[in-house]
Amino acid sequence: MVQLTMAKAINEGLRRAMADDPKVLVLGEDIGKLGGVFRVTDRLQEEFGAQRVIDTPLAESGIVGTAVGLALRGFRPVVEIQFDGFVYPAFDQIVCQVAKLHYRTRGNVRMPLTIRIPWAGGVGAAEHHSESPEAYFVHTSGLRVVAVSNPQDAYVMLRQAIASDDPVVYFEPKRLYHTRAEVHLDVDPADAPPMGLARVAREGTDVTVLTYGAQVATALDAALAAEEDGISLEVIDLRSLSPVDYRTIGASVRKTGRVVVTHEAAREAGVGAELVASVTERCFHYLESPPVRVTGHDIPYPPAKLEKHHVPDLDRVLDAVDRVLERPNSLTGVEL
Amino acid sequence: MTTVRTLNPMADPATDVDDVARLLTPAGERVSDADLQQWIEDVDTTAIQRLYRDMVLLRRIDAEGVALQRQGQVGLWPPCQGQEATQIGTARALRADDFAFPSYRETGVVYARGGKPSDYVLAWRGEGHSTYDPHELHTATQQIIIGAQSLHAVGYAMGVQRDGGDQVAAAYFGDGATSQGDVNEAMVFASSFGAPVVFVCTNNQWAISEPVSVQARFPIAGRAPGFGIPSMRVDGNDVLACLAAMRWAIDHARKGRGPAFIEAVTYRMGPHTTSDDPTRYRDKEEVEIWRRRDPIDRVEALLRTEGAFDDDLVAEVAADADALADEVRQAAMGAVTRPPLSIFDAVYAEPHSGIDAQRAAYAAYLDGFAAVAEEG
Ligand SMILES: Cc1ncc(C[n+]2csc(CCOP(=O)(O)OP(=O)(O)O)c2C)c(N)n1
């Protein structure tokens, strides 16, 4: 067991996946000598050569589109999109090609592609560097979508994503790149909890908080604070956004009867909307109060100096907890 | 090598259809071309008869596709009449283990790669997005997103480089597609990595209703050298020129010299698809001019000159074409639509709880009808 940052854990995941399988390739902008702008691919080119760690032209559709061809030829490409906001030029290739080729060919063509995206805000970045585009991909059948929240998951889920015969969009929260935790590197990805499973990050009895990515830490902070008020939050780290592990969620909701969903992506037609709708469909008779979403606003990601007003923080999560508990001190219990 | 072969660099408009390399004039006379000649030395009369047969069969498949659409047996058909020489000439130059990436209109490429009669019609009938196994035919599913396949071809070719193989990938696209980012990105990637890919641009003068002059003010083949890719502009209605140019391009790529580009100047005789009305945007006279440049008539004239075109050949090829058309028709008429739950098949390669739950729910829903029917 070692202490690793999330960036280093992902790097190690890439290294071991490449060492284990000569068909694994890494492609992206600046990922070679530089090791990626976040250094996630640090030293991989040195170790595996420029044929396997490919510095590509600056063209996202080109990166994903050529990865499709490489996959057709039997490779398992891992693509790095430099920043969340730059995935849009590749959107057509991801949505129309990567997601659909298996279906179009009735299973004859597999697309074992992993698309890594440094993701979301909270790091004071420039415009287009803090986007949360996950809902676009969740809405697209044929893609698996995962979001990691800690170094151990980052390591294991990356290896599982690479091993998967399906395309996986793999979101890496930028604001957690440098958080450190213990990582078991020798865990066999095949034996670890599959990437489609959610994780109960903290057990509780009063309210279920559904979240993912960097918001897991926010929710856990909120749980600590709520505890002082005698409120017990159960925090579920979804880990996978497609598919969603409704079994784990359902068990929790049946226990607590109250649901808060938090993510930093905008609210309208977001992942939270889907979670609330699905939970309501499945657990309506167990619900004690209407589920509440705490999300980014329906605005373009604001300038860095204002982002703290956009990304839900501990207080906004606690406020939502008050609302689902129908406690009088809710600040935002306004009619919407 | 970044030469633009057979192209006058003096900014000829993209519409100058005679600024092309050819081996066979529109009248069917053999001419020599310094660049092309060496690539067809082995093509004898028998080989030309085979090309003729291929083109006639392709035209017949195409006519059958149009007829089936008119009869409501397929929903849509993208005719390729007029483009037979480009499709057959280039695709026949590929080795079985090379990989082709055709667009929706490249019926002839699928034919040349060994497609079955059902492969031409079932997708257009709406029975499946693709009917053949791309790995078996070494041919990707026909692409509808304009230009997307050019990147797949380059990626495939990059994979060949890494495998140490000697296959070549062929990216087919139209003149309209050259305006797409993907085609330009594909050329950057191919050139930067020296990928063994051949770009085949079928310039059929029109992208639905837009003339090629909306996409390009200079012959399209002239762009490739800017990417560091040698290119050739050939007469796309001359099957010998298309075959020769493709052999040149494939040889270039297979020898590790990187990508090559061919612009085949041809014409789409029919509508863009069976839903299109070309009389709204193009002149009858234009179509008539191109009718006189017909790719099949040209080969027929050549074979006649060589004394290799007689009633026997005509009868034999016509019989083959009839038989194939019949098989295509049977494939369409005899199609059995897959069972409803198969719509959930192959969305993912591995189990996906969301899809699995939806399939189960829909199965239960359908079972409900069955139960009601049983109860009467
Ligand atoms: C990305 C994209 N945009 C638009 C279309 C609609 N569309 C289908 S074919 C076509 C014209 C393509 O022209 P060209 O590339 O010259 O090929 P051709 O049809 O002439 O063979 C258009 C605009 C499409 N299929 N894909």
CSV table of C-alpha atoms and ligand atoms in Angstrom, one decimal, chain A residues 92 96, chain B residues 78-79 83 87 103-106 143-149 173-180 182 201-210 212 215 220 268 271-273, ligand 1:
chain,number,residue,atom,x,y,z
A,92,ASP,CA,-19.5,14.0,-33.1
A,96,CYS,CA,-22.0,9.2,-33.6
B,78,PRO,CA,-28.2,6.8,-52.8
B,79,PRO,CA,-27.6,6.1,-56.5
B,83,GLN,CA,-19.4,6.6,-60.6
B,87,GLN,CA,-15.6,2.8,-57.3
B,103,SER,CA,-19.4,6.3,-47.6
B,104,TYR,CA,-23.1,5.6,-48.1
B,105,ARG,CA,-22.8,6.0,-51.9
B,106,GLU,CA,-20.0,3.5,-52.3
B,143,GLN,CA,-20.6,6.0,-43.3
B,144,ILE,CA,-23.4,8.6,-43.2
B,145,ILE,CA,-21.7,11.3,-41.1
B,146,ILE,CA,-19.8,13.2,-43.8
B,147,GLY,CA,-16.1,12.7,-43.5
B,148,ALA,CA,-16.0,10.9,-40.2
B,149,GLN,CA,-14.6,7.7,-41.7
B,173,PHE,CA,-15.4,10.5,-49.3
B,174,GLY,CA,-17.0,13.0,-51.6
B,175,ASP,CA,-16.1,16.5,-52.7
B,176,GLY,CA,-18.5,18.0,-50.1
B,177,ALA,CA,-16.7,16.1,-47.4
B,178,THR,CA,-13.4,17.9,-48.1
B,179,SER,CA,-14.9,20.9,-46.3
B,180,GLN,CA,-15.4,19.0,-43.1
B,182,ASP,CA,-12.5,15.6,-40.0
B,201,CYS,CA,-12.1,11.8,-53.0
B,202,THR,CA,-14.9,11.1,-55.4
B,203,ASN,CA,-15.6,14.5,-56.9
B,204,ASN,CA,-19.0,13.9,-58.4
B,205,GLN,CA,-19.5,17.7,-58.8
B,206,TRP,CA,-22.3,17.9,-56.4
B,207,ALA,CA,-23.0,17.7,-52.6
B,208,ILE,CA,-26.7,17.3,-52.7
B,209,SER,CA,-27.5,20.7,-54.4
B,210,GLU,CA,-24.2,22.5,-53.8
B,212,VAL,CA,-18.2,21.7,-56.0
B,215,GLN,CA,-16.5,23.6,-51.4
B,220,ILE,CA,-9.4,19.4,-54.6
B,268,ARG,CA,-23.4,11.6,-60.2
B,271,PRO,CA,-30.4,12.3,-57.8
B,272,HIS,CA,-28.4,12.6,-54.5
B,273,THR,CA,-30.8,10.1,-53.1
C,1,LIG,C1,-22.0,15.8,-40.8
C,1,LIG,C2,-23.1,15.7,-41.9
C,1,LIG,N1,-23.7,16.8,-42.3
C,1,LIG,C3,-24.6,16.8,-43.3
C,1,LIG,C4,-25.1,15.6,-43.7
C,1,LIG,C5,-26.2,15.6,-44.8
C,1,LIG,N2,-25.7,15.2,-46.1
C,1,LIG,C6,-25.7,13.9,-46.5
C,1,LIG,S1,-24.9,13.7,-47.9
C,1,LIG,C7,-24.5,15.3,-48.0
C,1,LIG,C8,-23.7,15.8,-49.2
C,1,LIG,C9,-22.4,15.1,-49.3
C,1,LIG,O1,-21.7,15.5,-50.4
C,1,LIG,P1,-20.4,14.8,-50.9
C,1,LIG,O2,-19.4,14.7,-49.7
C,1,LIG,O3,-19.9,15.5,-52.1
C,1,LIG,O4,-20.7,13.3,-51.2
C,1,LIG,P2,-21.8,12.7,-52.3
C,1,LIG,O5,-23.1,12.6,-51.7
C,1,LIG,O6,-21.8,13.7,-53.5
C,1,LIG,O7,-21.3,11.4,-52.7
C,1,LIG,C10,-25.0,16.0,-46.9
C,1,LIG,C11,-24.9,17.5,-46.8
C,1,LIG,C12,-24.5,14.4,-43.3
C,1,LIG,N3,-24.8,13.2,-43.7
C,1,LIG,N4,-23.5,14.5,-42.3
